[in-house]
Amino acid sequence: MVDCLHKRIENPKTENINAQDTESGYTAMHHCLYHGKLLNALELLKLQPDLGIRDREGNTCLDVFYATIPKLESDNLPHVSVWTWGSNSNFLLGDSRDNRTLPDQLNLVTDKREPRIEDLKMSKYHACLISDHRLYVWGFGQGGRLGLGHETTITIPTRVKISGQVQFVALGPDNTLVITDHGRLWSFGSNEFQQLGYPLDKDKQLVPNEISIKKVQFKACAISKYHACAITYTGSVYTWGTNHGQLGYQQPVQVSPRKVTSFPQQDLLSISCTNTATCVLTQTHEVHVFSNDCLKRIQFPKFSTKTLGQKELPIKIVSGNHQFGCLMSTGDVYMWSPPEKQYQDTWQQQYFPQSKPRRVWSVKKKY
């Protein structure tokens, strides 16, 4: 391989530097980067090879190179700034300026000179971030979704007063859920459909109020227009709100969190929800959905998983109003729509049926 490489470098006019190995599809640059021959790779770069050529498994030379580098634990790296751009009609960009197409840094005023950004969430009418275990919110305040004690619209990140260190936050269209240290769960905003998890004489909660359940510590949560859900460190699923077949039991309206006993207790990674469905990701990388009073395991299409020895497993789930998205360990992304009678004729149901999740992004595909 080395002799062939030297020949191609010394005779670029007669030797094709982009020629591919008939067995693996590797180019000379693939071989250099895979075997760590960086000096040879630098010499090849002077000849301007095509870095977009893919091997038999769909990898460019840079994909092969990245696979040989030990992965860093990104969770341990501090994030110190937030950048926003796009439409600002709902004041989600963190300032009162007009729409913008270029990223601009969010002005976050905290007690520390260089804040650590731990999480960032955005919904239709408000956004938030966690910095140094403190919660900051901005956006439309109607209904109390910001938790600031009033319903005024706020255009810049403003800290929410809440007891304990914030560990997790989930946003719905009209309300917010927060988990603090020791697994304590809090909520605020609209309670029109009993999503807040406790009885109220009014239809809104303007400041954080704890959802108290004895001997239960919550790990993650999610909230939609009609219901909310959460998982515990012991592997249980809790749901509450107005039931459209997504709570995991038959109760029409559940005011306080109720354990879903029909779902086996097991180690859970995360939970997400649409307006009428609840989705759970287990430690064994299985995805289950509660909808239409049924529990279904999502079966993803089987593709070749030989890419650099990786196995395609679900590692993250997210949701919008009517759709779920799943990130796989290979970097591919799938989407599907849970069955909903009122949306059965929509494009989401037709092109992204739950029975056949569609791959909408692949690291192997040229875009």
One Martini backbone bead per residue (centre of mass of N, CA, C, O) as a GRO file, in nm:
protein
  367
    1MET     BB    1   0.058   0.063  -0.021
    2VAL     BB    2   0.299   0.259   0.006
    3ASP     BB    3   0.411   0.232  -0.282
    4CYS     BB    4   0.151   0.323  -0.425
    5LEU     BB    5   0.138   0.598  -0.291
    6HIS     BB    6   0.410   0.713  -0.390
    7LYS     BB    7   0.339   0.689  -0.688
    8ARG     BB    8   0.100   0.892  -0.683
    9ILE     BB    9   0.263   1.137  -0.578
   10GLU     BB   10   0.497   1.135  -0.803
   11ASN     BB   11   0.244   1.066  -1.035
   12PRO     BB   12  -0.025   1.258  -1.089
   13LYS     BB   13  -0.064   1.236  -1.412
   14THR     BB   14  -0.075   0.900  -1.419
   15GLU     BB   15  -0.213   0.891  -1.139
   16ASN     BB   16  -0.505   0.801  -0.959
   17ILE     BB   17  -0.594   0.943  -0.653
   18ASN     BB   18  -0.917   0.829  -0.673
   19ALA     BB   19  -0.874   0.545  -0.661
   20GLN     BB   20  -1.036   0.232  -0.596
   21ASP     BB   21  -1.083  -0.026  -0.413
   22THR     BB   22  -1.243  -0.320  -0.503
   23GLU     BB   23  -1.322  -0.414  -0.208
   24SER     BB   24  -1.358  -0.136  -0.018
   25GLY     BB   25  -1.328   0.163  -0.169
   26TYR     BB   26  -1.062   0.277  -0.119
   27THR     BB   27  -0.857   0.530  -0.102
   28ALA     BB   28  -0.566   0.673  -0.037
   29MET     BB   29  -0.689   0.848   0.190
   30HIS     BB   30  -0.819   0.627   0.349
   31HIS     BB   31  -0.558   0.474   0.417
   32CYS     BB   32  -0.407   0.699   0.563
   33LEU     BB   33  -0.620   0.761   0.790
   34TYR     BB   34  -0.657   0.471   0.901
   35HIS     BB   35  -0.323   0.434   0.952
   36GLY     BB   36  -0.193   0.726   1.034
   37LYS     BB   37  -0.075   0.875   0.760
   38LEU     BB   38  -0.038   1.205   0.778
   39LEU     BB   39   0.194   1.286   0.591
   40ASN     BB   40   0.074   1.154   0.340
   41ALA     BB   41  -0.192   1.314   0.349
   42LEU     BB   42  -0.065   1.592   0.303
   43GLU     BB   43   0.049   1.526   0.022
   44LEU     BB   44  -0.227   1.460  -0.105
   45LEU     BB   45  -0.368   1.739  -0.060
   46LYS     BB   46  -0.191   1.890  -0.276
   47LEU     BB   47  -0.362   1.722  -0.512
   48GLN     BB   48  -0.668   1.738  -0.470
   49PRO     BB   49  -0.865   1.539  -0.357
   50ASP     BB   50  -1.158   1.352  -0.319
   51LEU     BB   51  -1.339   1.368  -0.008
   52GLY     BB   52  -1.637   1.242  -0.112
   53ILE     BB   53  -1.558   0.964  -0.133
   54ARG     BB   54  -1.703   0.639  -0.108
   55ASP     BB   55  -1.728   0.351   0.020
   56ARG     BB   56  -1.896   0.050   0.054
   57GLU     BB   57  -2.017   0.186   0.345
   58GLY     BB   58  -2.038   0.518   0.303
   59ASN     BB   59  -1.742   0.633   0.356
   60THR     BB   60  -1.537   0.866   0.410
   61CYS     BB   61  -1.224   0.951   0.498
   62LEU     BB   62  -1.326   1.114   0.750
   63ASP     BB   63  -1.497   0.895   0.875
   64VAL     BB   64  -1.262   0.701   0.920
   65PHE     BB   65  -1.094   0.890   1.097
   66TYR     BB   66  -1.301   0.941   1.328
   67ALA     BB   67  -1.320   0.631   1.410
   68THR     BB   68  -1.007   0.635   1.527
   69ILE     BB   69  -1.110   0.832   1.744
   70PRO     BB   70  -1.149   0.894   2.051
   71LYS     BB   71  -1.412   0.963   2.238
   72LEU     BB   72  -1.557   1.226   2.381
   73GLU     BB   73  -1.695   1.360   2.673
   74SER     BB   74  -1.920   1.603   2.614
   75ASP     BB   75  -2.056   1.639   2.899
   76ASN     BB   76  -1.770   1.760   3.022
   77LEU     BB   77  -1.811   2.002   2.841
   78PRO     BB   78  -1.832   2.332   2.834
   79HIS     BB   79  -2.108   2.558   2.792
   80VAL     BB   80  -2.096   2.928   2.728
   81SER     BB   81  -2.302   2.952   2.474
   82VAL     BB   82  -2.571   3.118   2.282
   83TRP     BB   83  -2.732   3.076   1.961
   84THR     BB   84  -2.949   3.277   1.745
   85TRP     BB   85  -3.212   3.218   1.489
   86GLY     BB   86  -3.478   3.362   1.300
   87SER     BB   87  -3.777   3.374   1.422
   88ASN     BB   88  -3.934   3.653   1.641
   89SER     BB   89  -4.253   3.652   1.685
   90ASN     BB   90  -4.219   3.487   1.987
   91PHE     BB   91  -3.952   3.561   2.139
   92LEU     BB   92  -3.710   3.315   2.107
   93LEU     BB   93  -3.414   3.474   2.078
   94GLY     BB   94  -3.368   3.673   2.343
   95ASP     BB   95  -3.508   3.927   2.202
   96SER     BB   96  -3.651   4.235   2.032
   97ARG     BB   97  -3.579   4.170   1.761
   98ASP     BB   98  -3.572   4.080   1.458
   99ASN     BB   99  -3.538   3.888   1.223
  100ARG     BB  100  -3.278   3.627   1.151
  101THR     BB  101  -3.013   3.453   0.962
  102LEU     BB  102  -2.795   3.508   1.176
  103PRO     BB  103  -2.602   3.437   1.423
  104ASP     BB  104  -2.652   3.522   1.776
  105GLN     BB  105  -2.567   3.610   2.084
  106LEU     BB  106  -2.673   3.544   2.391
  107ASN     BB  107  -2.774   3.747   2.660
  108LEU     BB  108  -2.635   3.630   2.966
  109VAL     BB  109  -2.725   3.710   3.297
  110THR     BB  110  -2.510   3.634   3.566
  111ASP     BB  111  -2.316   3.565   3.850
  112LYS     BB  112  -2.126   3.469   3.626
  113ARG     BB  113  -1.889   3.524   3.390
  114GLU     BB  114  -1.901   3.198   3.302
  115PRO     BB  115  -2.136   3.016   3.197
  116ARG     BB  116  -2.311   2.702   3.225
  117ILE     BB  117  -2.453   2.513   2.975
  118GLU     BB  118  -2.691   2.236   3.014
  119ASP     BB  119  -2.961   2.350   2.870
  120LEU     BB  120  -3.205   2.353   2.584
  121LYS     BB  121  -3.533   2.495   2.517
  122MET     BB  122  -3.818   2.476   2.273
  123SER     BB  123  -4.115   2.632   2.190
  124LYS     BB  124  -4.365   2.816   2.053
  125TYR     BB  125  -4.380   3.050   2.314
  126HIS     BB  126  -4.112   2.929   2.459
  127ALA     BB  127  -3.801   2.948   2.646
  128CYS     BB  128  -3.499   2.772   2.772
  129LEU     BB  129  -3.243   2.747   3.037
  130ILE     BB  130  -2.956   2.587   3.183
  131SER     BB  131  -2.755   2.749   3.444
  132ASP     BB  132  -2.608   2.636   3.706
  133HIS     BB  133  -2.894   2.513   3.797
  134ARG     BB  134  -3.059   2.738   3.641
  135LEU     BB  135  -3.359   2.903   3.543
  136TYR     BB  136  -3.436   3.030   3.211
  137VAL     BB  137  -3.673   3.262   3.061
  138TRP     BB  138  -3.878   3.314   2.753
  139GLY     BB  139  -4.162   3.496   2.626
  140PHE     BB  140  -4.474   3.412   2.654
  141GLY     BB  141  -4.683   3.468   2.958
  142GLN     BB  142  -4.940   3.343   2.903
  143GLY     BB  143  -5.066   3.143   3.175
  144GLY     BB  144  -4.763   3.103   3.320
  145ARG     BB  145  -4.521   2.955   3.153
  146LEU     BB  146  -4.270   3.112   3.305
  147GLY     BB  147  -4.291   3.143   3.634
  148LEU     BB  148  -4.292   3.477   3.736
  149GLY     BB  149  -4.598   3.578   3.848
  150HIS     BB  150  -4.681   3.644   3.548
  151GLU     BB  151  -4.806   3.752   3.195
  152THR     BB  152  -4.555   3.869   3.078
  153THR     BB  153  -4.358   3.948   2.828
  154ILE     BB  154  -4.030   3.803   2.759
  155THR     BB  155  -3.712   3.875   2.581
  156ILE     BB  156  -3.526   3.782   2.817
  157PRO     BB  157  -3.343   3.611   3.020
  158THR     BB  158  -3.512   3.476   3.315
  159ARG     BB  159  -3.521   3.400   3.635
  160VAL     BB  160  -3.637   3.128   3.824
  161LYS     BB  161  -3.799   3.071   4.120
  162ILE     BB  162  -3.648   2.780   4.276
  163SER     BB  163  -3.617   2.498   4.456
  164GLY     BB  164  -3.315   2.419   4.387
  165GLN     BB  165  -3.155   2.221   4.148
  166VAL     BB  166  -3.156   2.214   3.814
  167GLN     BB  167  -3.187   1.917   3.586
  168PHE     BB  168  -3.477   1.953   3.436
  169VAL     BB  169  -3.667   2.029   3.126
  170ALA     BB  170  -4.012   2.095   3.009
  171LEU     BB  171  -4.206   2.180   2.715
  172GLY     BB  172  -4.500   2.326   2.640
  173PRO     BB  173  -4.726   2.532   2.498
  174ASP     BB  174  -4.849   2.622   2.823
  175ASN     BB  175  -4.602   2.478   2.984
  176THR     BB  176  -4.399   2.359   3.277
  177LEU     BB  177  -4.129   2.135   3.359
  178VAL     BB  178  -3.945   2.048   3.669
  179ILE     BB  179  -3.626   1.918   3.778
  180THR     BB  180  -3.476   1.860   4.076
  181ASP     BB  181  -3.320   1.776   4.324
  182HIS     BB  182  -3.419   1.457   4.429
  183GLY     BB  183  -3.663   1.437   4.210
  184ARG     BB  184  -3.819   1.700   4.191
  185LEU     BB  185  -4.149   1.818   4.091
  186TRP     BB  186  -4.252   2.081   3.864
  187SER     BB  187  -4.515   2.336   3.793
  188PHE     BB  188  -4.644   2.554   3.518
  189GLY     BB  189  -4.941   2.714   3.405
  190SER     BB  190  -5.161   2.553   3.236
  191ASN     BB  191  -5.483   2.369   3.357
  192GLU     BB  192  -5.710   2.288   3.149
  193PHE     BB  193  -5.604   1.952   3.138
  194GLN     BB  194  -5.445   1.863   3.399
  195GLN     BB  195  -5.108   1.896   3.364
  196LEU     BB  196  -4.980   1.978   3.661
  197GLY     BB  197  -5.055   1.749   3.906
  198TYR     BB  198  -5.283   1.932   4.053
  199PRO     BB  199  -5.513   2.087   4.230
  200LEU     BB  200  -5.726   2.362   4.103
  201ASP     BB  201  -5.927   2.656   4.112
  202LYS     BB  202  -5.765   2.725   3.868
  203ASP     BB  203  -5.620   2.750   3.520
  204LYS     BB  204  -5.349   2.859   3.672
  205GLN     BB  205  -4.979   2.882   3.718
  206LEU     BB  206  -4.733   3.136   3.794
  207VAL     BB  207  -4.571   2.939   3.981
  208PRO     BB  208  -4.389   2.714   4.117
  209ASN     BB  209  -4.512   2.374   4.181
  210GLU     BB  210  -4.525   2.094   4.362
  211ILE     BB  211  -4.518   1.745   4.287
  212SER     BB  212  -4.629   1.536   4.537
  213ILE     BB  213  -4.445   1.222   4.593
  214LYS     BB  214  -4.385   0.968   4.777
  215LYS     BB  215  -4.087   0.806   4.717
  216VAL     BB  216  -4.035   0.986   4.446
  217GLN     BB  217  -3.795   0.997   4.172
  218PHE     BB  218  -3.726   1.200   3.911
  219LYS     BB  219  -3.565   1.205   3.580
  220ALA     BB  220  -3.799   1.260   3.358
  221CYS     BB  221  -3.990   1.470   3.118
  222ALA     BB  222  -4.324   1.559   2.978
  223ILE     BB  223  -4.528   1.789   2.765
  224SER     BB  224  -4.855   1.880   2.663
  225LYS     BB  225  -5.166   1.993   2.600
  226TYR     BB  226  -5.311   1.730   2.771
  227HIS     BB  227  -5.032   1.616   2.902
  228ALA     BB  228  -4.823   1.422   3.127
  229CYS     BB  229  -4.480   1.293   3.196
  230ALA     BB  230  -4.279   1.035   3.376
  231ILE     BB  231  -3.968   0.922   3.512
  232THR     BB  232  -3.784   0.701   3.708
  233TYR     BB  233  -3.512   0.554   3.870
  234THR     BB  234  -3.688   0.270   3.893
  235GLY     BB  235  -3.870   0.244   3.609
  236SER     BB  236  -4.118   0.435   3.600
  237VAL     BB  237  -4.447   0.536   3.484
  238TYR     BB  238  -4.598   0.863   3.459
  239THR     BB  239  -4.938   0.999   3.439
  240TRP     BB  240  -5.134   1.295   3.322
  241GLY     BB  241  -5.463   1.417   3.252
  242THR     BB  242  -5.603   1.406   2.939
  243ASN     BB  243  -5.760   1.138   2.780
  244HIS     BB  244  -5.649   0.990   2.440
  245GLY     BB  245  -5.484   0.704   2.491
  246GLN     BB  246  -5.185   0.801   2.651
  247LEU     BB  247  -5.174   0.699   2.971
  248GLY     BB  248  -5.221   0.365   3.019
  249TYR     BB  249  -5.530   0.417   3.088
  250GLN     BB  250  -5.894   0.479   3.146
  251GLN     BB  251  -5.883   0.749   3.262
  252PRO     BB  252  -6.007   1.048   3.158
  253VAL     BB  253  -5.905   1.203   3.432
  254GLN     BB  254  -5.578   1.300   3.567
  255VAL     BB  255  -5.452   1.496   3.815
  256SER     BB  256  -5.242   1.299   3.925
  257PRO     BB  257  -4.989   1.104   3.932
  258ARG     BB  258  -4.976   0.781   3.757
  259LYS     BB  259  -4.907   0.462   3.748
  260VAL     BB  260  -4.800   0.239   3.492
  261THR     BB  261  -4.872  -0.099   3.526
  262SER     BB  262  -4.859  -0.209   3.217
  263PHE     BB  263  -4.560  -0.129   3.250
  264PRO     BB  264  -4.264  -0.248   3.282
  265GLN     BB  265  -4.026  -0.246   3.508
  266GLN     BB  266  -3.741  -0.041   3.404
  267ASP     BB  267  -3.486   0.080   3.248
  268LEU     BB  268  -3.468   0.433   3.169
  269LEU     BB  269  -3.391   0.709   2.955
  270SER     BB  270  -3.672   0.827   2.821
  271ILE     BB  271  -3.926   1.089   2.747
  272SER     BB  272  -4.220   1.148   2.536
  273CYS     BB  273  -4.464   1.381   2.365
  274THR     BB  274  -4.767   1.422   2.239
  275ASN     BB  275  -5.093   1.505   2.251
  276THR     BB  276  -5.172   1.158   2.202
  277ALA     BB  277  -4.875   1.058   2.307
  278THR     BB  278  -4.640   0.810   2.446
  279CYS     BB  279  -4.277   0.791   2.487
  280VAL     BB  280  -4.033   0.520   2.535
  281LEU     BB  281  -3.691   0.472   2.646
  282THR     BB  282  -3.483   0.213   2.692
  283GLN     BB  283  -3.191   0.057   2.796
  284THR     BB  284  -3.242  -0.158   2.544
  285HIS     BB  285  -3.342   0.016   2.293
  286GLU     BB  286  -3.651   0.063   2.328
  287VAL     BB  287  -3.964   0.159   2.165
  288HIS     BB  288  -4.257   0.302   2.320
  289VAL     BB  289  -4.623   0.342   2.258
  290PHE     BB  290  -4.890   0.545   2.372
  291SER     BB  291  -5.203   0.476   2.196
  292ASN     BB  292  -5.526   0.415   2.165
  293ASP     BB  293  -5.507   0.221   2.419
  294CYS     BB  294  -5.204   0.139   2.336
  295LEU     BB  295  -4.911  -0.077   2.315
  296LYS     BB  296  -4.616  -0.004   2.117
  297ARG     BB  297  -4.357  -0.129   1.934
  298ILE     BB  298  -4.096  -0.004   1.759
  299GLN     BB  299  -4.016  -0.080   1.415
  300PHE     BB  300  -3.727  -0.070   1.254
  301PRO     BB  301  -3.566  -0.066   0.987
  302LYS     BB  302  -3.348  -0.282   0.814
  303PHE     BB  303  -3.011  -0.215   0.799
  304SER     BB  304  -2.701  -0.176   0.747
  305THR     BB  305  -2.451  -0.226   1.035
  306LYS     BB  306  -2.130  -0.208   0.922
  307THR     BB  307  -2.049   0.070   1.013
  308LEU     BB  308  -1.771   0.056   1.173
  309GLY     BB  309  -1.918  -0.154   1.383
  310GLN     BB  310  -2.201  -0.049   1.403
  311LYS     BB  311  -2.504  -0.032   1.587
  312GLU     BB  312  -2.846   0.014   1.540
  313LEU     BB  313  -2.963   0.242   1.793
  314PRO     BB  314  -3.160   0.384   2.009
  315ILE     BB  315  -3.083   0.715   2.193
  316LYS     BB  316  -3.320   0.925   2.096
  317ILE     BB  317  -3.613   1.124   2.187
  318VAL     BB  318  -3.866   1.317   2.014
  319SER     BB  319  -4.112   1.600   1.979
  320GLY     BB  320  -4.416   1.710   1.857
  321ASN     BB  321  -4.739   1.746   1.803
  322HIS     BB  322  -4.749   1.462   1.582
  323GLN     BB  323  -4.435   1.375   1.630
  324PHE     BB  324  -4.158   1.156   1.604
  325GLY     BB  325  -3.811   1.126   1.702
  326CYS     BB  326  -3.502   0.934   1.610
  327LEU     BB  327  -3.186   0.861   1.732
  328MET     BB  328  -2.911   0.695   1.622
  329SER     BB  329  -2.597   0.554   1.666
  330THR     BB  330  -2.527   0.624   1.349
  331GLY     BB  331  -2.704   0.915   1.292
  332ASP     BB  332  -2.973   0.845   1.229
  333VAL     BB  333  -3.315   0.948   1.126
  334TYR     BB  334  -3.644   0.914   1.260
  335MET     BB  335  -4.001   0.911   1.166
  336TRP     BB  336  -4.333   0.943   1.332
  337SER     BB  337  -4.694   0.879   1.357
  338PRO     BB  338  -4.935   0.856   1.557
  339PRO     BB  339  -5.245   0.743   1.592
  340GLU     BB  340  -5.500   0.983   1.475
  341LYS     BB  341  -5.817   1.048   1.390
  342GLN     BB  342  -5.795   1.367   1.330
  343TYR     BB  343  -5.509   1.288   1.140
  344GLN     BB  344  -5.547   1.052   0.913
  345ASP     BB  345  -5.528   1.266   0.643
  346THR     BB  346  -5.251   1.347   0.681
  347TRP     BB  347  -4.919   1.367   0.593
  348GLN     BB  348  -4.806   1.233   0.848
  349GLN     BB  349  -4.971   0.962   0.819
  350GLN     BB  350  -4.885   0.891   0.520
  351TYR     BB  351  -4.549   0.928   0.550
  352PHE     BB  352  -4.546   0.859   0.895
  353PRO     BB  353  -4.602   0.578   0.998
  354GLN     BB  354  -4.575   0.378   1.274
  355SER     BB  355  -4.537   0.101   1.114
  356LYS     BB  356  -4.316   0.297   0.933
  357PRO     BB  357  -4.050   0.432   0.985
  358ARG     BB  358  -3.873   0.715   0.863
  359ARG     BB  359  -3.588   0.794   0.695
  360VAL     BB  360  -3.451   1.140   0.697
  361TRP     BB  361  -3.150   1.054   0.789
  362SER     BB  362  -2.812   0.998   0.654
  363VAL     BB  363  -2.468   0.953   0.670
  364LYS     BB  364  -2.453   0.804   0.373
  365LYS     BB  365  -2.596   1.033   0.238
  366LYS     BB  366  -2.626   1.248  -0.024
  367TYR     BB  367  -2.692   1.624  -0.002
   0.00000   0.00000   0.00000
